[in-house]
Coordinates of C-alpha atoms in Angstrom, one line a residue:
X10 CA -13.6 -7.5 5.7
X11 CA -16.7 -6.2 4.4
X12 CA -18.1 -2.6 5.6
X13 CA -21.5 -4.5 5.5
X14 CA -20.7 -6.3 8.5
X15 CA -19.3 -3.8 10.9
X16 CA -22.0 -2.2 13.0
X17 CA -20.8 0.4 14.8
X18 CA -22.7 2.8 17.7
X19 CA -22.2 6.5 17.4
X20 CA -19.2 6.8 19.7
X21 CA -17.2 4.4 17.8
X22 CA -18.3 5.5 14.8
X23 CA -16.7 9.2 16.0
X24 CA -13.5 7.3 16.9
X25 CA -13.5 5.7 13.4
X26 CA -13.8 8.9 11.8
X27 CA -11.2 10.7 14.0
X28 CA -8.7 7.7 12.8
X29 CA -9.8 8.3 9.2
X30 CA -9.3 11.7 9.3
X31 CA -6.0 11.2 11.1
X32 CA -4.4 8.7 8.6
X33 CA -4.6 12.0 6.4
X34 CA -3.1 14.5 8.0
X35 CA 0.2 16.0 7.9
X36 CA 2.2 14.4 10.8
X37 CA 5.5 14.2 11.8
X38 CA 7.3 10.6 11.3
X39 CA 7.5 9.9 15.1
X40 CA 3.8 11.1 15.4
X41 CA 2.7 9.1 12.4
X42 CA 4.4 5.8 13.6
X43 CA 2.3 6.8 17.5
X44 CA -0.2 6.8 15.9
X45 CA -0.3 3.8 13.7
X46 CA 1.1 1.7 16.6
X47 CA -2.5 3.1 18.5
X48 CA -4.5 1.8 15.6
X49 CA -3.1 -1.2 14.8
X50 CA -6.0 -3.2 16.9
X51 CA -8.5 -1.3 15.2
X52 CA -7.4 -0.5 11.3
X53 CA -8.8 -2.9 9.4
X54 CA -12.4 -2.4 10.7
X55 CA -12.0 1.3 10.4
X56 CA -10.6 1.3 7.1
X57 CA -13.9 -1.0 6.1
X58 CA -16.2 1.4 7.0
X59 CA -15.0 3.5 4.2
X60 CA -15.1 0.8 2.7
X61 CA -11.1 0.2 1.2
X62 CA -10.5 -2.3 -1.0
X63 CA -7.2 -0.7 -2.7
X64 CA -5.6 -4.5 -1.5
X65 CA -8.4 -6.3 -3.8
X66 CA -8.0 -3.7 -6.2
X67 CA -4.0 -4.3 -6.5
X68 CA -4.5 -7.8 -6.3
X69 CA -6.8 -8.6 -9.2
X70 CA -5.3 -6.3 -11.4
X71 CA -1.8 -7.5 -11.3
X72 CA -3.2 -11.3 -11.5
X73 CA -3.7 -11.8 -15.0
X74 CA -0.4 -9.9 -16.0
X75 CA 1.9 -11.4 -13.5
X76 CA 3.5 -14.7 -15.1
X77 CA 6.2 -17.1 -13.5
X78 CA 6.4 -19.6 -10.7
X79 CA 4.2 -18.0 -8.0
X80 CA 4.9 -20.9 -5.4
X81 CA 8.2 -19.5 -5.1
X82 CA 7.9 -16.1 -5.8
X83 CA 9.5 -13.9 -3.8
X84 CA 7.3 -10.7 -3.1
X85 CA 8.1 -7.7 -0.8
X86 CA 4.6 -5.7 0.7
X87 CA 5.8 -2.5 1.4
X88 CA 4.1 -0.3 4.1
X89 CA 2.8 -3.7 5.1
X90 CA 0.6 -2.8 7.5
X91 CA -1.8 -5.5 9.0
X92 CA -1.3 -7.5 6.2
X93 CA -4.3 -7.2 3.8
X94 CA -1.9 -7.7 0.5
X95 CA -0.3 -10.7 1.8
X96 CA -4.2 -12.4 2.3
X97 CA -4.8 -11.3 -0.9
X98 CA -1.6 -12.6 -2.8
X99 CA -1.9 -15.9 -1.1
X100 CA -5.7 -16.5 -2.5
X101 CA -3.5 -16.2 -5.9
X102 CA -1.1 -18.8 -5.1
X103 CA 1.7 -16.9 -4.0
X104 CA 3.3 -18.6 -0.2
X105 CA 6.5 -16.0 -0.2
X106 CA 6.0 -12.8 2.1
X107 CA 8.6 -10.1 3.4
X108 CA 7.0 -7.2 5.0
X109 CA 8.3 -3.9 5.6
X110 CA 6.7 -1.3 8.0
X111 CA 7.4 1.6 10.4
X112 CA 4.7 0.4 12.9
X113 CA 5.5 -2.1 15.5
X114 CA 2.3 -3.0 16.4
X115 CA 1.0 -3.2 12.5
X116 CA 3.7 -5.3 12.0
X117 CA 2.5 -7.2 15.3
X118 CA -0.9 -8.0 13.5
X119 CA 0.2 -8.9 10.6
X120 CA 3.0 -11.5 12.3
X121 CA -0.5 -13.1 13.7
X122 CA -1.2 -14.0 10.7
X123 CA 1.4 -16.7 9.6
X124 CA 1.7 -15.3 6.0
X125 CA 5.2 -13.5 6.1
X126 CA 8.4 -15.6 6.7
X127 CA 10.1 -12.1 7.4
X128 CA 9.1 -8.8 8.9
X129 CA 11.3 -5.8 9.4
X130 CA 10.4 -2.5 11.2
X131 CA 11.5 0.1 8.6
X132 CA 10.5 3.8 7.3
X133 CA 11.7 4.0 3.9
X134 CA 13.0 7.6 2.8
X135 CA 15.0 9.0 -0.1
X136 CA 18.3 8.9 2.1
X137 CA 17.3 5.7 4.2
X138 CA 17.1 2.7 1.6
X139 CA 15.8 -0.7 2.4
X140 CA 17.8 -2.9 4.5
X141 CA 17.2 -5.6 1.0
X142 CA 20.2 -7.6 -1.4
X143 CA 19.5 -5.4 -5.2
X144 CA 17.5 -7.6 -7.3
X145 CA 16.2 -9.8 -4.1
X146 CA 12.2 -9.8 -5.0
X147 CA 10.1 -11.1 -8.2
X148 CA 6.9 -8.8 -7.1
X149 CA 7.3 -6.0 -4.6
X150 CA 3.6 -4.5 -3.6
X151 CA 3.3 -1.3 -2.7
X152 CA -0.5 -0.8 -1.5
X153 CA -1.4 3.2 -0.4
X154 CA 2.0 3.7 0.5
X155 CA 2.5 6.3 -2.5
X156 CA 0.6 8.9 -0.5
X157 CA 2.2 12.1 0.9
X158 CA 1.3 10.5 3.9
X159 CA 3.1 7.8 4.0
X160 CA 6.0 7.3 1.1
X161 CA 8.2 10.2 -0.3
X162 CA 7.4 10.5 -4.1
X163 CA 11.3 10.0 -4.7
X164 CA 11.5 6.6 -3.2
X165 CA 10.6 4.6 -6.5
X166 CA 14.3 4.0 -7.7
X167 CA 14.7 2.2 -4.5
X168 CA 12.2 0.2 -5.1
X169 CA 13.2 -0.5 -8.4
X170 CA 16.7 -1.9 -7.1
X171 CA 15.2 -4.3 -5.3
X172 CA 13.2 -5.6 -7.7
X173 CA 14.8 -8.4 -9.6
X174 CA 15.0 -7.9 -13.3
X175 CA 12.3 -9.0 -15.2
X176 CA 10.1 -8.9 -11.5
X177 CA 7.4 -6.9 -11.6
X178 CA 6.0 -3.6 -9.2
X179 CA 2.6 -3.7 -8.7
X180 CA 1.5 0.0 -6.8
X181 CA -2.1 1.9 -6.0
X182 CA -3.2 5.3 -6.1
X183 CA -6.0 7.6 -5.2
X184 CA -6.5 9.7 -8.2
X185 CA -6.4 13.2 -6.3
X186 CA -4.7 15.9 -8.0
X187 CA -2.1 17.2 -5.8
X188 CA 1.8 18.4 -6.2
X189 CA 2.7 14.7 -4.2
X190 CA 1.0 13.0 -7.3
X191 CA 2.5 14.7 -9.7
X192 CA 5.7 14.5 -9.0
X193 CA 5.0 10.9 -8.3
X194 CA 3.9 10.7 -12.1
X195 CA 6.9 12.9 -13.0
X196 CA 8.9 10.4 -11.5
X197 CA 7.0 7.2 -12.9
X198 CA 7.2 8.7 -16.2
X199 CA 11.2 9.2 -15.9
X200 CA 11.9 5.8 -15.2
X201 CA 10.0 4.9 -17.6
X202 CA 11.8 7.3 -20.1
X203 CA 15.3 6.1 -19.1
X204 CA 14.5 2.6 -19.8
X205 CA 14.5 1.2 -16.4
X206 CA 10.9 -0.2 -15.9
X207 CA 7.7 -0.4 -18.2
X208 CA 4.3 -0.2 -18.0
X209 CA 2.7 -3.4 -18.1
X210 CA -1.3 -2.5 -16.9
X211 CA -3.0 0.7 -16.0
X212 CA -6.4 0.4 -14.1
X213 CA -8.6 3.5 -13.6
X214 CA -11.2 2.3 -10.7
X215 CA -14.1 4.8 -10.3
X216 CA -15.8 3.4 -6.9
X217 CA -12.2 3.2 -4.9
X218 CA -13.0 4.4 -1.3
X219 CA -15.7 6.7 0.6
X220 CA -14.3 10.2 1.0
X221 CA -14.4 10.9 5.3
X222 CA -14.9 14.3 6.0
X223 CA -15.2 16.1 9.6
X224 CA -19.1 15.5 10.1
X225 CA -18.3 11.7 8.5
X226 CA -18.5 9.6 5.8
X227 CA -19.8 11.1 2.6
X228 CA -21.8 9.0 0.1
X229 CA -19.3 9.7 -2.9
X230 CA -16.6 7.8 -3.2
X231 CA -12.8 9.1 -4.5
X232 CA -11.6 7.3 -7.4
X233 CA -8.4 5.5 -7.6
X234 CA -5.6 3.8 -9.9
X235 CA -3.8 0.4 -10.0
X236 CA 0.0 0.4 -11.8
X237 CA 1.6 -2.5 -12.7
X238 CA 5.5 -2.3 -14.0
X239 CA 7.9 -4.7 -15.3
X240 CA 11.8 -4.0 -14.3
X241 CA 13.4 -3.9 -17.4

């Protein structure tokens, strides 16, 4: 959905800003899921008017690295959300879909959209893995989850175990400097280091989303990062 073709009057354009800003605050799981369960309806044409696009992003960057039979591909989209990766992935042949999030109704919406054969209402932590087989995906996408909003930093080696060998993780970042991220790179670089995944593409994208501040939208945009890994 292009931010182009949202109009929006000033007292939804408040609302869209008070989501925005909410989606980046420090809240308690239950609040968090409240919350996303309250926005579900609305996300995706909130999230244009900032103009996102980390799903595009992800998507076009891991498409010219990822090889092997994408028909039958099985790939895991992990927070799912409403389903933006899942649109995207199928544009590039890929028909296979499990979706993992803690928001009933983003799960909801992105049910209505026939792409995943499987959707499962989970909050992935450290201590609380994913109800998933080791090995069981050939592409697990994890799209703005890796934010200290949303995914612990530590919760990389559980995604690695499901991955199957040889299956590739494709995840996105905002390129913000903050303790989160860099024990998030920390922890990248470790696996790495140990022999358990490797770096396949690194994409530095300048223009990633608007920054939303209290009086609104600013004209700058943040920048942002695209990782693709190969389990080793």
């Amino acid at each position: 959905m292009s931010a182009a073709k949202v109009k929006h009057s000033g007292t939804v354009m408040s609302a869209t800003i008070k989501n925005l800003l909410t989606s980046y605050s420090s809240l308690e799981t239950d609040e968090r899921v409240k919350f996303y369960d309250s926005w579900a309806q609305d996300y995706e044409q909130d999230m244009s008017v900032m103009d996102y696009q980390a799903p595009k992003f992800g998507a076009e960057t891991l498409d010219p690295v990822y090889v092997g039979d994408r028909e039958n591909a099985l790939v895991l989209d992990v927070p799912c959300g409403t389903g933006l990766v899942a649109e995207m992935l199928q544009e590039m042949g890929f028909k296979n879909f499990h979706g993992i999030d803690g928001s009933e109704r983003m799960l909801k919406m992105a049910e209505s959209k026939g792409l995943y054969q499987k959707l499962t209402r989970w909050i992935l932590t450290s201590d609380k893995p994913l109800p998933t087989e080791p090995g069981s995906y050939d592409l697990v996408m994890v799209v703005g989850g890796l934010s200290k909003q949303h995914l612990p930093w530590d919760t990389l080696p559980e995604i690695l175990r499901v991955t199957k060998s040889g299956g590739f993780i494709c995840f996105t970042l905002r390129a913000e400097e903050s303790d989160h991220r860099s024990k998030l790179l920390a922890s990248i670089q470790e696996l790495v280091s140990r022999g358990l995944w490797e770096k396949v593409v690194e994409r530095y994208v300048e223009k990633w989303q608007k920054e939303v501040l209290k009086t609104g939208l600013a004209e700058e945009y943040a920048d942002g990062v695209v990782g693709v890994y190969r389990k080793i």
